[in-house]
Coordinates of C-alpha atoms and ligand atoms in Angstrom, one line a residue:
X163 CA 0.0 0.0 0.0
X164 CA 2.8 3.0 0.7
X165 CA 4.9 2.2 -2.3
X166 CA 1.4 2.3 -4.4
X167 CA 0.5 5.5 -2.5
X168 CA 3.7 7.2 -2.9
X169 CA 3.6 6.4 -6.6
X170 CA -0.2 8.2 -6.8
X171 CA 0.9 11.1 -4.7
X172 CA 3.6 11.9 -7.0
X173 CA 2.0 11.2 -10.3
X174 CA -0.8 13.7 -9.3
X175 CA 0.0 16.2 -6.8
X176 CA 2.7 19.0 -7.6
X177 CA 5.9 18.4 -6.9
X178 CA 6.2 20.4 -4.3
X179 CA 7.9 19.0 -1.6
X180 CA 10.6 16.5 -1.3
X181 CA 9.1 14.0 1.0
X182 CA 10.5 11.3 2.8
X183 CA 9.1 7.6 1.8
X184 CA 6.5 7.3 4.8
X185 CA 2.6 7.2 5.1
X186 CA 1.6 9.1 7.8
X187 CA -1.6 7.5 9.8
X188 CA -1.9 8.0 13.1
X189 CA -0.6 10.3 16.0
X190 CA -0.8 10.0 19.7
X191 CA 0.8 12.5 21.9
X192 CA 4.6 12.6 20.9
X193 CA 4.2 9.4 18.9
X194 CA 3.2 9.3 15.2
X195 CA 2.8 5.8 13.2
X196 CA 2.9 4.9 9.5
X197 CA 0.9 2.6 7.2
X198 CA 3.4 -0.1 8.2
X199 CA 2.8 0.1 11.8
X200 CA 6.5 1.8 12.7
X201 CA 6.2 4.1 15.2
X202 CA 7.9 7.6 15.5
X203 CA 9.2 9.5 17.9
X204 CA 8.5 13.4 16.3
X205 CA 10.5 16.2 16.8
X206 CA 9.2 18.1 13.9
X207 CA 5.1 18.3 15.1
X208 CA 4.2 19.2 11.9
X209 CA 6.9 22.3 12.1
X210 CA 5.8 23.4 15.2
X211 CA 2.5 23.4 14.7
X212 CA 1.2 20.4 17.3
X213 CA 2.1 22.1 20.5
X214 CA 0.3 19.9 22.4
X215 CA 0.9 17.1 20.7
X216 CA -1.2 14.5 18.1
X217 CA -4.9 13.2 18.8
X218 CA -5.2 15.5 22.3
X219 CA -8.2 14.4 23.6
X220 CA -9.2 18.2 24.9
X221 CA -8.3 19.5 21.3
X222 CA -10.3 16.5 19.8
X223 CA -13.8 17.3 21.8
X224 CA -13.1 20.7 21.1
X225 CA -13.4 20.2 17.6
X226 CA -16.1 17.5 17.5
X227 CA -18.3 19.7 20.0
X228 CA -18.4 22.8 17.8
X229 CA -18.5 20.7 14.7
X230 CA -22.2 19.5 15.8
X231 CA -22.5 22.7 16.4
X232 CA -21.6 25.6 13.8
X233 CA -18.6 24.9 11.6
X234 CA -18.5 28.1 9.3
X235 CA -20.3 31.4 9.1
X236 CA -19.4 34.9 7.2
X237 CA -17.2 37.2 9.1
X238 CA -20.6 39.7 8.5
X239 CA -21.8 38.0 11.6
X240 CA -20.2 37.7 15.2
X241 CA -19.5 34.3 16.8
X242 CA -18.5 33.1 20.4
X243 CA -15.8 31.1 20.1
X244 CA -14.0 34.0 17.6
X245 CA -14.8 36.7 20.0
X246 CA -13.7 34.3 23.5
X247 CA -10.2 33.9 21.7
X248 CA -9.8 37.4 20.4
X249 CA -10.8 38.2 24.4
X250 CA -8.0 35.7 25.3
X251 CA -5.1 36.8 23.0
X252 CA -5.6 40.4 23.9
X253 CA -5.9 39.5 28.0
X254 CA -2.3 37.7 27.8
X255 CA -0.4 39.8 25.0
X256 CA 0.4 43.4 24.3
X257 CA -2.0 43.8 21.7
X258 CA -5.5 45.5 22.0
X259 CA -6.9 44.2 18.8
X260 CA -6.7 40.6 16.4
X261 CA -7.4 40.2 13.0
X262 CA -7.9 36.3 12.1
X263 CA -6.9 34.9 8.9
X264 CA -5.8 31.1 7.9
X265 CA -2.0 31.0 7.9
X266 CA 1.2 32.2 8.5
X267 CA 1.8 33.9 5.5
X268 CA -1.6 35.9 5.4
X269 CA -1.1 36.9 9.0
X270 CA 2.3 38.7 7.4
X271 CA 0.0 40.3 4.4
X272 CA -2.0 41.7 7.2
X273 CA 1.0 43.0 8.8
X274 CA 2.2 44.6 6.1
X275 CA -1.2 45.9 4.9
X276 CA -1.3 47.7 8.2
X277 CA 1.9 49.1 8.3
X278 CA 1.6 50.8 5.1
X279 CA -2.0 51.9 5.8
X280 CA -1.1 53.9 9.2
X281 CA 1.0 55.5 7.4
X282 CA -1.3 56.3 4.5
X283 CA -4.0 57.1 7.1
X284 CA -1.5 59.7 8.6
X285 CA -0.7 61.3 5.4
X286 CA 2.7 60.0 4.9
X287 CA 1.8 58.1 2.1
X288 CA 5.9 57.9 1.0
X289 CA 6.1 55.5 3.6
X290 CA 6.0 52.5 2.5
X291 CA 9.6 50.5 2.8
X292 CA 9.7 47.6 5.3
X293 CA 13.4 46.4 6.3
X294 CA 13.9 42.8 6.8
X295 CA 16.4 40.5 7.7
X296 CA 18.7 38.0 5.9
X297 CA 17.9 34.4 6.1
X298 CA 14.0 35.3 7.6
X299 CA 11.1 33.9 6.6
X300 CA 7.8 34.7 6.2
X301 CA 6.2 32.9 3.6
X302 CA 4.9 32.4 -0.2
X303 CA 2.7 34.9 -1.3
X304 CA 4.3 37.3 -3.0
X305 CA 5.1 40.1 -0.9
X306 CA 5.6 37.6 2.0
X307 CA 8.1 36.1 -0.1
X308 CA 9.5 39.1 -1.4
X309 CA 9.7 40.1 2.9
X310 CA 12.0 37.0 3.1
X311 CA 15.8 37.2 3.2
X312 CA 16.5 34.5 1.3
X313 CA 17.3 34.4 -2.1
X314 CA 16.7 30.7 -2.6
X315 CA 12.6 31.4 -1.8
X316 CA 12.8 34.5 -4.6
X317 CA 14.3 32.4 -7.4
X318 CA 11.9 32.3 -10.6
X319 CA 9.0 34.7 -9.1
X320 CA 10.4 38.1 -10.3
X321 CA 9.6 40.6 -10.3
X322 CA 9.3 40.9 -6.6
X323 CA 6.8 42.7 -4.6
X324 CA 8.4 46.3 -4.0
X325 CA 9.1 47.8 -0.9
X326 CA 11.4 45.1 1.0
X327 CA 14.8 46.7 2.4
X328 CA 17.1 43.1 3.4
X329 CA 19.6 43.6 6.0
X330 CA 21.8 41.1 8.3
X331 CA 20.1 40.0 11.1
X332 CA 21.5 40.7 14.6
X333 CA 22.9 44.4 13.6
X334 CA 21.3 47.5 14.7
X335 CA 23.9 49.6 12.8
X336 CA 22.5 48.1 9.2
X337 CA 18.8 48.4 10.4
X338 CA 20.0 52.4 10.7
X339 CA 21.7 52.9 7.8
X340 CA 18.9 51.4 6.2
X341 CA 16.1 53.6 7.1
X342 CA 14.9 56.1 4.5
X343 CA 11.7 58.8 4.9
X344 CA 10.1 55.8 2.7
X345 CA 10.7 53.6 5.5
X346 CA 7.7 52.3 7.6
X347 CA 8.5 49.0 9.7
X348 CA 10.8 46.7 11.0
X349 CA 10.1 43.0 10.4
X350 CA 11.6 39.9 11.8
X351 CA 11.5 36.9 13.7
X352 CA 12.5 37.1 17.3
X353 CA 14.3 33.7 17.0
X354 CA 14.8 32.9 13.0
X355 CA 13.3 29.8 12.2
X356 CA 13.7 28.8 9.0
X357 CA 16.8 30.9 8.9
X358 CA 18.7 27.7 11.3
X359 CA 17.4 29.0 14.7
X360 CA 19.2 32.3 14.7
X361 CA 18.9 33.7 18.3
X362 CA 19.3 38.1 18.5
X363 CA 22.1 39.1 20.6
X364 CA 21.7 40.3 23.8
X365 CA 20.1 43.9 23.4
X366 CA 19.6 43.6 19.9
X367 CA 15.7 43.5 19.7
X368 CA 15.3 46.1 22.6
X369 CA 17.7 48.6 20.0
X370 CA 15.2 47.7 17.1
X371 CA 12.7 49.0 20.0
X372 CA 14.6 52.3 20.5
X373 CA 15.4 52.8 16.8
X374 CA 11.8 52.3 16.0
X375 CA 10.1 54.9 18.2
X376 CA 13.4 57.6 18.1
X377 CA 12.6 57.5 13.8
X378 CA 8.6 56.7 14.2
X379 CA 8.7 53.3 12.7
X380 CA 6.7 50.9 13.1
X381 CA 8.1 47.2 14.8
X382 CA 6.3 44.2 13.9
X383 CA 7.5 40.5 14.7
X384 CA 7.0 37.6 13.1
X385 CA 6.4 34.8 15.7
X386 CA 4.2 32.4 13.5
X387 CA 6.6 30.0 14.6
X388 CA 8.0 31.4 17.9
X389 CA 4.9 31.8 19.5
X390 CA 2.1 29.7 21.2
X391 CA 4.5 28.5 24.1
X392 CA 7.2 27.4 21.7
X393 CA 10.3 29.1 23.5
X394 CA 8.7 28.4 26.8
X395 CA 6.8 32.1 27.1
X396 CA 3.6 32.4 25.2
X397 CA 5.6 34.9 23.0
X398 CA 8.9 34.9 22.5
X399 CA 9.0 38.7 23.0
X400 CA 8.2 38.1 26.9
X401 CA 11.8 36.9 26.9
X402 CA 12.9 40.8 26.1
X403 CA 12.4 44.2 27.9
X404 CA 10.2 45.2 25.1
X405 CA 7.1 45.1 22.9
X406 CA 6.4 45.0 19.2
X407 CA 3.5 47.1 17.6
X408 CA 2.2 44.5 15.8
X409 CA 2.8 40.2 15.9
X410 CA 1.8 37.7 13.8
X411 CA 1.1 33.8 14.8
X412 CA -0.1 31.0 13.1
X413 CA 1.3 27.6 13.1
X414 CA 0.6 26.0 16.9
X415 CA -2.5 28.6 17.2
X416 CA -4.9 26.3 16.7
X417 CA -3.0 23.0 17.2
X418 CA -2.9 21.7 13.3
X419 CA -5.9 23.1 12.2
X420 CA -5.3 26.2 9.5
X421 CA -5.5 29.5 11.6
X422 CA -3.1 32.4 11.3
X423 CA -3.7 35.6 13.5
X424 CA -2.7 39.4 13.0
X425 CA -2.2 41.2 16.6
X426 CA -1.7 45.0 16.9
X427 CA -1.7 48.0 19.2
X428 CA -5.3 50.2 19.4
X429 CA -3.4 53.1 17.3
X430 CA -2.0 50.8 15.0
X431 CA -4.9 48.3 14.5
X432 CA -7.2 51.7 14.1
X433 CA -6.2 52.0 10.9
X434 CA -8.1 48.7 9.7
X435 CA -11.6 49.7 8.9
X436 CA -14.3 47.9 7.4
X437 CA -13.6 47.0 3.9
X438 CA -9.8 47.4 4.9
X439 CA -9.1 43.8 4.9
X440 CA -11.2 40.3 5.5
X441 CA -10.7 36.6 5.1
X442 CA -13.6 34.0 4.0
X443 CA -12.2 31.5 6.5
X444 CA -10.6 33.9 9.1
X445 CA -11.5 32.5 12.7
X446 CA -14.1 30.0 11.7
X447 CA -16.1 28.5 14.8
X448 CA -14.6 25.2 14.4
X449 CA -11.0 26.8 14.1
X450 CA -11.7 29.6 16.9
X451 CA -13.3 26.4 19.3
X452 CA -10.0 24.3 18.5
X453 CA -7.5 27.6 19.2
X454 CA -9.6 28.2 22.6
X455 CA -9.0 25.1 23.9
X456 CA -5.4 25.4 23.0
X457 CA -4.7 28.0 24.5
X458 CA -6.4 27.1 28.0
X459 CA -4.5 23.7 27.8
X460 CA -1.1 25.5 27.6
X461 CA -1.8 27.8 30.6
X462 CA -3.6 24.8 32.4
X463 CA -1.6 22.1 32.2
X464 CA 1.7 23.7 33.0
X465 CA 3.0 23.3 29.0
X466 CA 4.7 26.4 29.1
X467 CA 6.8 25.2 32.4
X468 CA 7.3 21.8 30.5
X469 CA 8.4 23.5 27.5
X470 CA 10.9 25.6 29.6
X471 CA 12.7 22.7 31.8
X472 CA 12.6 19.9 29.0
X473 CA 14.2 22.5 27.1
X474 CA 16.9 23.6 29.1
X475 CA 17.4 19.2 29.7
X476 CA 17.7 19.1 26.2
X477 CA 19.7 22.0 25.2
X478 CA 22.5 20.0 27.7
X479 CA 22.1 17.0 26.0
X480 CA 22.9 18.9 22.8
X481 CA 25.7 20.5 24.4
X482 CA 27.1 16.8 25.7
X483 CA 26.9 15.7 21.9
X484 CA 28.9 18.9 20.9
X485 CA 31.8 18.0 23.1
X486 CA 32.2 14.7 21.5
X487 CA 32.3 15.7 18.0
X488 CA 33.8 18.4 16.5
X489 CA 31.4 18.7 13.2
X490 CA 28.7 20.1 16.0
X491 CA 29.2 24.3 15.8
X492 CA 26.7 25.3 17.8
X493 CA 24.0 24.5 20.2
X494 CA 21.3 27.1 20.1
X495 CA 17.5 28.2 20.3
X496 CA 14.9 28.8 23.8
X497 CA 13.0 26.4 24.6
X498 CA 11.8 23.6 22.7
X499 CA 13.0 25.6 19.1
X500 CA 16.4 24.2 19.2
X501 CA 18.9 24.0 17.0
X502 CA 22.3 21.9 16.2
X503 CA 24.2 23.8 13.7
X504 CA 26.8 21.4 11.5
X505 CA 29.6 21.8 10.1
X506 CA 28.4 19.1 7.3
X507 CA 25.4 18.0 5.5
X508 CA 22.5 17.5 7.8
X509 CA 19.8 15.5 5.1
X510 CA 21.4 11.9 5.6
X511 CA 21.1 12.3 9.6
X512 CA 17.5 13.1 9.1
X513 CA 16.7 10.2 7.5
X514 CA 19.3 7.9 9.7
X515 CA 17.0 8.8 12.8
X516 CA 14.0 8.2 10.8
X517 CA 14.9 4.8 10.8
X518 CA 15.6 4.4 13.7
X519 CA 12.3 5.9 14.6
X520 CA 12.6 9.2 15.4
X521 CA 11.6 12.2 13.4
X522 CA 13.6 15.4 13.1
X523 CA 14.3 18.3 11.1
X524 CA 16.7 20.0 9.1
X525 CA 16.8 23.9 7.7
X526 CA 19.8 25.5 5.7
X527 CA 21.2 22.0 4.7
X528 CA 23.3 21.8 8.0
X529 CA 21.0 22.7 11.2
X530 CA 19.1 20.2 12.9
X531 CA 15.9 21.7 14.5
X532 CA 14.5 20.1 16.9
X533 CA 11.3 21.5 16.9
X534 CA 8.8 18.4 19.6
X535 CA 5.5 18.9 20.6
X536 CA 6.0 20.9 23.7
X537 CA 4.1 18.4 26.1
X538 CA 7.6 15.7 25.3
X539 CA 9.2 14.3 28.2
X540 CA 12.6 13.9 29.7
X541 CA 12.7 10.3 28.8
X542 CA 12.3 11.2 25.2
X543 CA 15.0 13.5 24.9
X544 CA 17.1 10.6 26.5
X545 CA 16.3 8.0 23.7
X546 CA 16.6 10.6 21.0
X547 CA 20.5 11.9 22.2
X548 CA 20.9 8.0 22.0
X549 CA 20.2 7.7 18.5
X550 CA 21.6 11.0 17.5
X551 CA 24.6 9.5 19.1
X552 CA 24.8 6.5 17.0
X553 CA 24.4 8.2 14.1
X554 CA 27.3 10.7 15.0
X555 CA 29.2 7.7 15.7
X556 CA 28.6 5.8 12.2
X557 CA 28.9 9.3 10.4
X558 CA 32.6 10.6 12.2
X559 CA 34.4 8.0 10.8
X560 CA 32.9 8.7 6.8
X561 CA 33.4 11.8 4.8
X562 CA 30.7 13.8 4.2
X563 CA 27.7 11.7 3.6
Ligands
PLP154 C1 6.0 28.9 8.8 C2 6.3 30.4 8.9 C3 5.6 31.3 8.1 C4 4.7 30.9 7.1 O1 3.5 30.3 7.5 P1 2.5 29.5 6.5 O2 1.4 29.1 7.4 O3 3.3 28.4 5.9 O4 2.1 30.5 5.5 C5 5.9 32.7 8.3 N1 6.8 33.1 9.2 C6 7.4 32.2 10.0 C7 8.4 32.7 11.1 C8 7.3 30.8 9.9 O5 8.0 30.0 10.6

């Protein structure tokens, strides 16, 4: 049946993505298994998107209950479970207001929809040019590709969306020279993702802060991937002595099911008016129920504190690997967003440990991200550094495979 499958899926769906030869079936907890019955160990959760795990019972009822219930209804009417988690992400964030939409990549395009219309709005309609950072990401629509740093993800869709200034992450000094009177925003990631779990140096974020409000710019982070518990604080930005204007999440929001969410200041988010932007599926019932009982389960059932200790236990069972082997660089990342940067190849450790039943990830070709459901125990980590170790082992003695 999966060699039969894998044949279909490629002969009809685009090529997309390079997969790796497994049917996916079943998930429990930290545990996924394919249509051969091998179980998995998963340190990817869907790129940090099942934050609490597969088949969660709570997030499960959730979604049945309101399923009975009300699935999908315009955004021309109001609905409970939209307005409860609206309520909820504005009680434990900076924010005042949410706009909903379905991914991380639309949360951006309302980012940057709202940055250039307060600007507009305020009669500084030059304003427009939003500096980024080298080796972010943001996503694939255009101008959320066009906001990414990396060339790789712009290769074949020029022209690109105007109005992107690139600099290198982690220095203040380029984000200045940068800044024009087009200038409007500052975009990034807290901790890059995508970019190999890039972590900003110590006062860096808190200078973009300064910068920001000495020039009037606006400073919006992406945490689609950093938030919802992942680094052990509901935001990453908690970790910093500062706040951004506007945030975008996505990814773990709703635990797997497609929600994306655009958060902003009351000044800021005034400048979306009716008309200004909307989103057929933006915080459906079913989606808003499943997000709700998400969120309540993290703060509940002390995730957040799981996250934050597992993490640290696992971060020193990264660094105990980097002692024994010299292709390890670096250990870095908060939380449970971790990430083993190589000095080689990552791709054929990937799919060692996939065979030895454990799934992981790897971003730039030579950082492992480690990116578990944040619920994973001790335990797990332990059998995990025990493969990662045999493989280390079989690869130190062989050139770069
Ligand atoms: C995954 C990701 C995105 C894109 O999210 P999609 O839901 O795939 O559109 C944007 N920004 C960051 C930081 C991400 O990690």
């Amino acid at each position: 049946m999966t060699n039969d499958l894998i044949k279909t899926a490629d002969r009809v769906m685009a090529a997309t993505y390079s997969r790796f030869p497994i049917v996916l079936t079943e998930g429990d907890g930290c545990t996924l298994y394919d249509a051969k019955g091998h179980a998995y160990t998963d340190f990817v959760a869907g790129i940090a998107v099942c934050n609490l795990g597969h088949a969660h019972p709570g997030i499960a009822q959730a979604i049945a209950d309101q399923a009975r219930r009300l699935v999908h209804v315009s955004n021309l009417y109001y609905t409970m479970p939209q307005t409860a988690l609206a309520e909820w992400l504005v009680e434990h964030s900076f924010a005042d207001r949410v706009f909903f939409c379905n991914s991380g990549a639309e949360a951006n395009e309302a980012a940057i929809k709202l940055a250039r219309k307060y600007f507009k709005d305020r009669g500084a309609s030059k304003r427009f040019r939003i500096i980024t950072m080298e080796e972010s990401f943001h996503g694939r629509t255009m101008a959320t590709l066009s906001a990414t740093g990396q060339a790789k993800i712009h290769k074949g869709f020029e022209p690109l969306v105007e109005g992107f200034d690139i600099v290198p992450f982690n220095d203040l000094e380029a984000v200045r020279n940068a800044i024009t009177t087009e200038t409007c925003a500052v975009m990034l990631e807290p901790i890059q993702g995508e970019g190999g779990v890039q972590c900003p140096a110590s006062g860096y974020l808190e200078g973009l802060r300064d910068l920001c409000d000495k020039e009037g710019l606006l400073l919006i982070f992406d945490e689609v991937q950093t938030g919802m518990g992942r680094t052990g604080k509901l935001f990453a930005y908690e970790h910093f002595a500062m706040t951004p204007d506007i945030m975008t999440l996505a990814k773990a929001l709703a635990n797997g099911l497609p929600m994306g969410a655009m958060l902003a200041k009351e000044e800021v988010a005034a400048s979306f008016t009716a008309g200004s932007h909307a989103s057929t599926f933006g915080g459906t019932p079913l989606v808003s129920a499943a997000a709700l009982e998400m969120v309540k389960t993290l703060l509940d059932e002390g995730v957040l504190r799981n996250c934050e200790k597992v993490g640290q236990y696992f971060k020193g069972r990264l660094l105990d690997l980097k002692s024994k082997y010299d292709f390890i660089q670096e250990v870095r990342g908060e939380g449970l967003l971790l990430g083993l940067d190589l000095t080689r190849d990552g791709t054929y450790i990937v799919k060692a440990c996939m065979e030895r039943g454990f799934l992981i990830n790897c971003t730039q070709e030579h950082v492992l991200r480690f990116i578990p459901p944040l619920i994973i125990q001790e335990g797990q980590i332990d059998s995990l550094i025990v493969c990662l170790d045999a493989v280390f082992q079989d690869i130190s003695n062989k050139p770069n495979e």
